[in-house]
Short mmCIF file of C-alpha atoms in Angstrom, two decimals:
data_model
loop_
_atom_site.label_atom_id
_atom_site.label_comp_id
_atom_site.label_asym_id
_atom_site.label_seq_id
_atom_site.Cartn_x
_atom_site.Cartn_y
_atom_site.Cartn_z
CA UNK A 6 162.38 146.06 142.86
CA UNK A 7 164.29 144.73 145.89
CA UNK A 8 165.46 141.18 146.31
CA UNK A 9 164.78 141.69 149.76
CA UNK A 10 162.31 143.98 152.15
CA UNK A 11 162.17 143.68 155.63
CA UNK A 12 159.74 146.99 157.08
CA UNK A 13 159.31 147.38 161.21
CA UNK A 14 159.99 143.19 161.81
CA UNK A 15 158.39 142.51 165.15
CA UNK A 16 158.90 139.83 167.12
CA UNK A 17 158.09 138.07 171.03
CA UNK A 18 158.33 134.79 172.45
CA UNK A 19 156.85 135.20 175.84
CA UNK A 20 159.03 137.34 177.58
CA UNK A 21 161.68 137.56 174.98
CA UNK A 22 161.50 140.23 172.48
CA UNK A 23 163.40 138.24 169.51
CA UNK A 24 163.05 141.07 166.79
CA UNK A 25 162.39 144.87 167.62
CA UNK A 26 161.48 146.69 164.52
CA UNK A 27 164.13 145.65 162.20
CA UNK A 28 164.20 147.04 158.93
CA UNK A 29 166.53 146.85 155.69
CA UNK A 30 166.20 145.98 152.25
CA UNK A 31 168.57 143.66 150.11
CA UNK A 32 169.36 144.70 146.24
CA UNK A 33 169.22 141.72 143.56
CA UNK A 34 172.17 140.34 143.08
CA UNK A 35 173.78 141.62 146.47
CA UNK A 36 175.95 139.91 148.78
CA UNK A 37 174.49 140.28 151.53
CA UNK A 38 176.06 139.04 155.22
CA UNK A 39 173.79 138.84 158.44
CA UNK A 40 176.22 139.10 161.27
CA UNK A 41 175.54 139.05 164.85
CA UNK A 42 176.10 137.04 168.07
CA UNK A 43 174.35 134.43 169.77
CA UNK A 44 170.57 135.45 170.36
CA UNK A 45 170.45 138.79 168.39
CA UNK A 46 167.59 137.39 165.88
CA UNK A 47 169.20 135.94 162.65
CA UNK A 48 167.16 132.50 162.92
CA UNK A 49 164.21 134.18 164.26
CA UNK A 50 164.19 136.49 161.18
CA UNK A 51 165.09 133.99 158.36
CA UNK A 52 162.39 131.70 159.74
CA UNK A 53 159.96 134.66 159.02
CA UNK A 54 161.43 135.25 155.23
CA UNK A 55 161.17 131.43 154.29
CA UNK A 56 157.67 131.49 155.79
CA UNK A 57 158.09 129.40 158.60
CA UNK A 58 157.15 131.39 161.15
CA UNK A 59 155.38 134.78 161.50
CA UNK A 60 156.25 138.35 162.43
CA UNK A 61 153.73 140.08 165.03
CA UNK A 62 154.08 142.61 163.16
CA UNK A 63 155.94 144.45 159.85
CA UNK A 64 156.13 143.01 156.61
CA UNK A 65 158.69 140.52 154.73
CA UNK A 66 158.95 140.67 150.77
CA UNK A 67 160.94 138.40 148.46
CA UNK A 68 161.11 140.35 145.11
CA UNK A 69 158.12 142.20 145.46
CA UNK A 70 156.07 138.89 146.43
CA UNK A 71 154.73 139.31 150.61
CA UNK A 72 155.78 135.81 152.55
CA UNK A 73 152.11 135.53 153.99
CA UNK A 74 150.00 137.18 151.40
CA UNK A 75 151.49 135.45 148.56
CA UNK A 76 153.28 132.47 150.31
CA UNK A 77 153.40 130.40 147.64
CA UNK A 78 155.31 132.68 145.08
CA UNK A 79 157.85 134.07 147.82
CA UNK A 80 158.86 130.89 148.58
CA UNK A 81 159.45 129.83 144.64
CA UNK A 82 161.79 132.79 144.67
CA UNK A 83 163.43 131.51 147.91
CA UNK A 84 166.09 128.92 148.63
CA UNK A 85 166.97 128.37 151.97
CA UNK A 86 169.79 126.26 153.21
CA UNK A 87 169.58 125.72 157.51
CA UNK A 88 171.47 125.24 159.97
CA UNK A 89 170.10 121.89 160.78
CA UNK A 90 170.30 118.35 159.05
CA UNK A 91 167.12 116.97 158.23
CA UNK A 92 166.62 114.52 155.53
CA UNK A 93 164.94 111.38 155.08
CA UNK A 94 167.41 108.80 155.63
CA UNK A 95 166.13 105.86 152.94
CA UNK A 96 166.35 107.92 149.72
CA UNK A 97 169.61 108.31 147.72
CA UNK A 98 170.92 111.38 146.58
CA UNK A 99 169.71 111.73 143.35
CA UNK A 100 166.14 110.79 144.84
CA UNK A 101 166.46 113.68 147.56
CA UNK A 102 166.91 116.26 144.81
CA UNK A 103 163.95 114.96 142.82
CA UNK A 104 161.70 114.72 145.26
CA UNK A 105 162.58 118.74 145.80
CA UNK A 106 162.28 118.91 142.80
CA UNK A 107 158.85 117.84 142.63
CA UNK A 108 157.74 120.05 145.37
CA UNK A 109 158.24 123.28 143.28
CA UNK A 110 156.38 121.38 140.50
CA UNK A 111 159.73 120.48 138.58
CA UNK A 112 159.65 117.51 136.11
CA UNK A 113 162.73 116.68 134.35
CA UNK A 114 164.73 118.93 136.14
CA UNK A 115 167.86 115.79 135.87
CA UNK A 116 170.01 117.96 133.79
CA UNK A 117 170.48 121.31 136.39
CA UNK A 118 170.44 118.31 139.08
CA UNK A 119 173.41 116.54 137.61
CA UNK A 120 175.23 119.93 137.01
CA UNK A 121 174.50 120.99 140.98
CA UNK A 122 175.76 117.40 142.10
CA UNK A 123 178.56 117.69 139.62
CA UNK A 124 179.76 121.80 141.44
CA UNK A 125 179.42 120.22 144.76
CA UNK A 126 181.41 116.71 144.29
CA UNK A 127 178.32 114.69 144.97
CA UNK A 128 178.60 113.28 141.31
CA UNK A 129 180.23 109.76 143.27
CA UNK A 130 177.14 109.66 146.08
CA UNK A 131 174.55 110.25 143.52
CA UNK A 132 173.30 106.50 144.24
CA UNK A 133 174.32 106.29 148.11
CA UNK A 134 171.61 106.38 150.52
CA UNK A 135 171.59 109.30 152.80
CA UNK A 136 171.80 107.45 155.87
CA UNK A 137 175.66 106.33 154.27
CA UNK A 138 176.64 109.88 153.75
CA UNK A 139 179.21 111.93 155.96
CA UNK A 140 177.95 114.95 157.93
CA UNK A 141 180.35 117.13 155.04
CA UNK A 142 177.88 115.13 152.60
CA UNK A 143 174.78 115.71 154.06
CA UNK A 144 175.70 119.54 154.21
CA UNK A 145 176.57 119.51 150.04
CA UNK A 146 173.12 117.79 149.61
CA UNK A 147 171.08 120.49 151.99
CA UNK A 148 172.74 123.32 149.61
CA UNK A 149 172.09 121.34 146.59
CA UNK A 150 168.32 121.24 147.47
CA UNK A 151 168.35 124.70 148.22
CA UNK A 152 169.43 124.72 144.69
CA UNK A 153 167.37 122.57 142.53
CA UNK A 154 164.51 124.68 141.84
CA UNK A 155 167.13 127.06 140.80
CA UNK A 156 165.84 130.42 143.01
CA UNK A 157 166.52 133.89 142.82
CA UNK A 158 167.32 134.50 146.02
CA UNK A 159 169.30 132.04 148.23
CA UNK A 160 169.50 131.89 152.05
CA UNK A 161 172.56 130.24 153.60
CA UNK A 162 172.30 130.21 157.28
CA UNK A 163 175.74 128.56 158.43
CA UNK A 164 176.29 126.43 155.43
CA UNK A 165 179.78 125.98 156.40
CA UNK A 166 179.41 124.96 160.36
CA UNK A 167 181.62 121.90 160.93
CA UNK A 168 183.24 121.24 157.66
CA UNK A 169 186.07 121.04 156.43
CA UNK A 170 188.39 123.11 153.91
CA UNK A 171 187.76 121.33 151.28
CA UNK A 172 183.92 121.60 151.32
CA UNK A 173 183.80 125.55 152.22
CA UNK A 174 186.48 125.86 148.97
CA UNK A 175 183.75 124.34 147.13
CA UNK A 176 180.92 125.88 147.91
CA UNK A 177 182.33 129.28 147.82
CA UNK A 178 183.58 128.81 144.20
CA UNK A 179 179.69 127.22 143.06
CA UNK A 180 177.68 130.35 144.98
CA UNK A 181 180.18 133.01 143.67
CA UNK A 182 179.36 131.66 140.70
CA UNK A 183 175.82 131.88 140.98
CA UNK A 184 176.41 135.24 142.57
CA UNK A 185 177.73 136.71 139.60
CA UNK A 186 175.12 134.91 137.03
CA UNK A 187 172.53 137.58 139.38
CA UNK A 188 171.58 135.50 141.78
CA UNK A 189 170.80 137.62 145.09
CA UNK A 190 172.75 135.63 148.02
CA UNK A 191 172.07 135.81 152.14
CA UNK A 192 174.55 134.93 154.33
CA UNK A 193 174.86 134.14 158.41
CA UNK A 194 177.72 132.87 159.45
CA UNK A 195 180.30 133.04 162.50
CA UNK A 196 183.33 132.83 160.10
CA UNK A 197 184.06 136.43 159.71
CA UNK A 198 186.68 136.24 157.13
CA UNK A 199 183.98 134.24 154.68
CA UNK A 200 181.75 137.34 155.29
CA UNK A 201 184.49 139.84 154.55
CA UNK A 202 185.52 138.32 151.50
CA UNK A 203 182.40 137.81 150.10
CA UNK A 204 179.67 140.30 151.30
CA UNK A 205 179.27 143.57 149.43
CA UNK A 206 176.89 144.86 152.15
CA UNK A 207 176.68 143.53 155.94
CA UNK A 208 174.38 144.16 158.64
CA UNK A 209 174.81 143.43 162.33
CA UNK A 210 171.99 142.46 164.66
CA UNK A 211 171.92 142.47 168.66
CA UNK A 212 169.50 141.93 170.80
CA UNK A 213 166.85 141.72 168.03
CA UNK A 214 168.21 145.38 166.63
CA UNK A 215 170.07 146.42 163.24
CA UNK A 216 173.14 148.02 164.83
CA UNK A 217 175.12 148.38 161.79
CA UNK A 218 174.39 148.20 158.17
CA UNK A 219 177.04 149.42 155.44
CA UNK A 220 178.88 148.01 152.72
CA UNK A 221 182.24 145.73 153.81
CA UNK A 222 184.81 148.26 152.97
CA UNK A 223 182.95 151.17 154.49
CA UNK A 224 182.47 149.07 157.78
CA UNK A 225 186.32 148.18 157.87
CA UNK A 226 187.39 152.25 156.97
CA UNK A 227 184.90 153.43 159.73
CA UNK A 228 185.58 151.40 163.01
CA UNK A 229 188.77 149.42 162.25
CA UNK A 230 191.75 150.89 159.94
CA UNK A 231 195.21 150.91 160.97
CA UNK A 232 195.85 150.35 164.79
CA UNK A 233 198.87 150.27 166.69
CA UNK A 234 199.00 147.85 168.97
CA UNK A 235 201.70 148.30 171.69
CA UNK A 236 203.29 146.72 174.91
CA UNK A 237 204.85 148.39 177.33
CA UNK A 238 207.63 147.10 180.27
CA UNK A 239 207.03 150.15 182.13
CA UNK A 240 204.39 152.69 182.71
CA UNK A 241 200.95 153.04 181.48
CA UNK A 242 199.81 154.63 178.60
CA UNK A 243 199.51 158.73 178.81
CA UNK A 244 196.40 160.15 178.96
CA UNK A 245 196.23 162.21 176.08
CA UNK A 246 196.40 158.72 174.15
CA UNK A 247 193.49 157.67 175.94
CA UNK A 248 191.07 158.64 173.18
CA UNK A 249 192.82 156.82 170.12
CA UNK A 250 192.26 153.62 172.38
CA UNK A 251 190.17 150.83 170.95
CA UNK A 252 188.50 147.60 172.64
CA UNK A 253 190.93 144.94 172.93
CA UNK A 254 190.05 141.17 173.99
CA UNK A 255 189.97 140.04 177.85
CA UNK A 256 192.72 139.92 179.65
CA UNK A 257 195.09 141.10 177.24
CA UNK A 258 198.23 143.55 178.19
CA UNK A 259 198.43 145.15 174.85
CA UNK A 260 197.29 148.82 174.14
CA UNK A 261 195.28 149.32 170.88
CA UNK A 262 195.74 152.67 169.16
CA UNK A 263 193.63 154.03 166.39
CA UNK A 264 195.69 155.18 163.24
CA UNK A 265 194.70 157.43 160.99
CA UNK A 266 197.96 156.90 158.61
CA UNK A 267 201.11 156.37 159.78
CA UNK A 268 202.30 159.22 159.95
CA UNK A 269 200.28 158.91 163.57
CA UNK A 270 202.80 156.86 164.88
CA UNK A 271 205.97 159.16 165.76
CA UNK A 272 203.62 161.45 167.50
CA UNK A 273 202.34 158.62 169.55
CA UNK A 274 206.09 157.53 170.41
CA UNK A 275 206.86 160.88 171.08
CA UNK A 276 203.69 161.54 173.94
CA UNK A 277 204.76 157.82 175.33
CA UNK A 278 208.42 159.07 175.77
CA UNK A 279 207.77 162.02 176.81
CA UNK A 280 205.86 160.03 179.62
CA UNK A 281 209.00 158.03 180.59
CA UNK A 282 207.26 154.80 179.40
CA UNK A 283 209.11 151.69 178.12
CA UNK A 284 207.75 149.57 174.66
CA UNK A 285 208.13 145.92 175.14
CA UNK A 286 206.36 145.17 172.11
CA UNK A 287 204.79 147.40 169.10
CA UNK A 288 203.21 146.53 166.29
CA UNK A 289 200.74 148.08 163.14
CA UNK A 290 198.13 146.00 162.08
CA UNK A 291 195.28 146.70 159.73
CA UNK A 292 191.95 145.59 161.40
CA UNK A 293 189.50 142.85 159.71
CA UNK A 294 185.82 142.37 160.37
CA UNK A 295 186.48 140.56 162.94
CA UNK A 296 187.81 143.79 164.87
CA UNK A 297 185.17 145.68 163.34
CA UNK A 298 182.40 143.41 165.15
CA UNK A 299 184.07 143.63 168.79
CA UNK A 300 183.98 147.14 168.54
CA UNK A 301 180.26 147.56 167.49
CA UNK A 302 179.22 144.58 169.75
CA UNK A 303 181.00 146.54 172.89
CA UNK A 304 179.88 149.52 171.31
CA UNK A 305 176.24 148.43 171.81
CA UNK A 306 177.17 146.93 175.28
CA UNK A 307 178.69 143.70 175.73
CA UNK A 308 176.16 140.28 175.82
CA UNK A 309 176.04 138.72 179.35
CA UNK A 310 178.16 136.59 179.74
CA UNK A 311 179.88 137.06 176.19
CA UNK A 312 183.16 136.95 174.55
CA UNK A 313 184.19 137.82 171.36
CA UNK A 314 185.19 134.49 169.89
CA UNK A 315 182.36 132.82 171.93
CA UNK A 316 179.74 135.10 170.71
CA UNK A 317 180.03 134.18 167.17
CA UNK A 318 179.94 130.62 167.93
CA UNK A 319 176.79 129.10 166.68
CA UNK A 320 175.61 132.36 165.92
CA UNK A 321 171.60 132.25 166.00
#
């Protein structure tokens, strides 16, 4: 049984189709990164697996359980940490986490609450209202009560957006944790090195479409690999280079070669001699996911408007 099974998602707001057809499934106890820039659908389409809003069409199952047929036993399996703050501002911490507690029909749920607090340094605020706490704070206590009812499946959507070091050190050490005890984890975020490091499978969205889905590694050894990146004081690059070039960001002068090993490189030197052309500046560089999603972004044809570093801010 998957952890996660998303058939033909459909969905329109008025005149914007948010999700068209989107399919993929997640295994149990995956890492599992949604990637993609501003507008392609993540929110839309983890709205639809917590049950907050519906599809038009398709179907959405959390460990063989539908999110509209059986809504209340998808969402037991579900924890869900989003993007945006929302608490009540009078309880304390420890109250907070009860009270979440209580919704999944916990009682005496004060020892797994303690330990939660305890991974995510909230031991010190258990007493302090929320109102007191520190935006850093408030994000530890919206992943602890993602937490409390201890779920199968857990749904980070930016849990790290606007804190600090300190806090994403944390965090990363308490889900990888979880992570390897079987939980099945979910992750959006615009910090591509988090998803690189801790995704065993990632799929990219645009424009409400699955554009890429693979595992990490296979993503990385398919559009990235070893590049050459070069400068040159005089001439432009030969045209029988042309086809090893890869995407590079505005405005830069540098040319980006693909390498397949580097034994590719005196070759490459040779054709640019040969062409009476001048290196300023060369260097090799293995690619990260971050390279990776340029390339499929631009791939699929660039977001109005778009750059690279500004399309995975905020991602939604």
């Amino acid at each position: 049984m998957k952890a996660i099974e998303i058939t033909d998602v459909r969905k329109r707001y008025r005149n914007l189709q948010a999700l068209k057809g989107v399919s993929f499934s997640v295994e149990r106890g995956e890492f599992f990164g949604l990637l993609g820039p501003n507008g392609a659908g993540k929110t839309t389409l983890i709205s639809i697996l917590a049950g907050l809003n519906r599809a038009d069409s398709g179907t959405v199952s959390v460990l063989g359980q539908d999110v509209v047929d059986d809504y209340r036993m998808a969402r037991r399996m579900l924890g869900v940490v989003p993007q945006e703050l929302v608490f009540d501002p009078f309880f304390t911490v420890r109250e907070t986490l009860r009270l979440q507690s209580g919704y999944f029909g916990l009682r005496r749920n004060d020892d797994w609450i303690d330990e939660i607090m305890a991974n995510l340094d909230l031991t010190n605020k258990a007493d302090s209202n929320m109102r007191q706490l520190s935006g850093g704070m408030k994000r530890r206590v919206l992943v602890a009560q993602a937490l409390v009812h201890r779920p199968p499946v857990i749904v980070l959507d930016e849990p790290t957006a606007g804190v600090d070091v300190e806090l994403r050190q944390t965090l990363w050490k308490f889900i990888s944790r979880l992570n390897r005890e079987g939980h099945t984890i979910i992750l959006t975020t615009h910090y591509l090195e988090e998803a690189e490091a801790l995704c065993d499978r990632i799929a990219m969205l645009k424009f409400g479409e699955v554009v890429a889905l693979d595992r990490t590694s296979s993503l990385l050894n398919q559009f990235a690999g070893l590049q050459l990146v070069l400068t040159l004081s005089r001439g432009t690059l030969p045209a029988e280079l042309e086809a090893l070039r890869t995407p590079g960001n505005p405005g830069e002068r540098a040319y980006r070669l693909r390498l397949s090993g580097y034994e590719a490189v005196e070759p490459i030197l040779a054709a640019l001699r040969a062409a009476g052309c001048e290196i300023e500046d060369m260097e090799i560089s293995k690619a990260d996911l971050e390279d990776v999603f340029v390339q499929i972004m631009r791939r699929e044809g660039e977001m109005p408007g778009s750059t690279p570093n500004a399309a995975m801010e905020a991602a939604a």
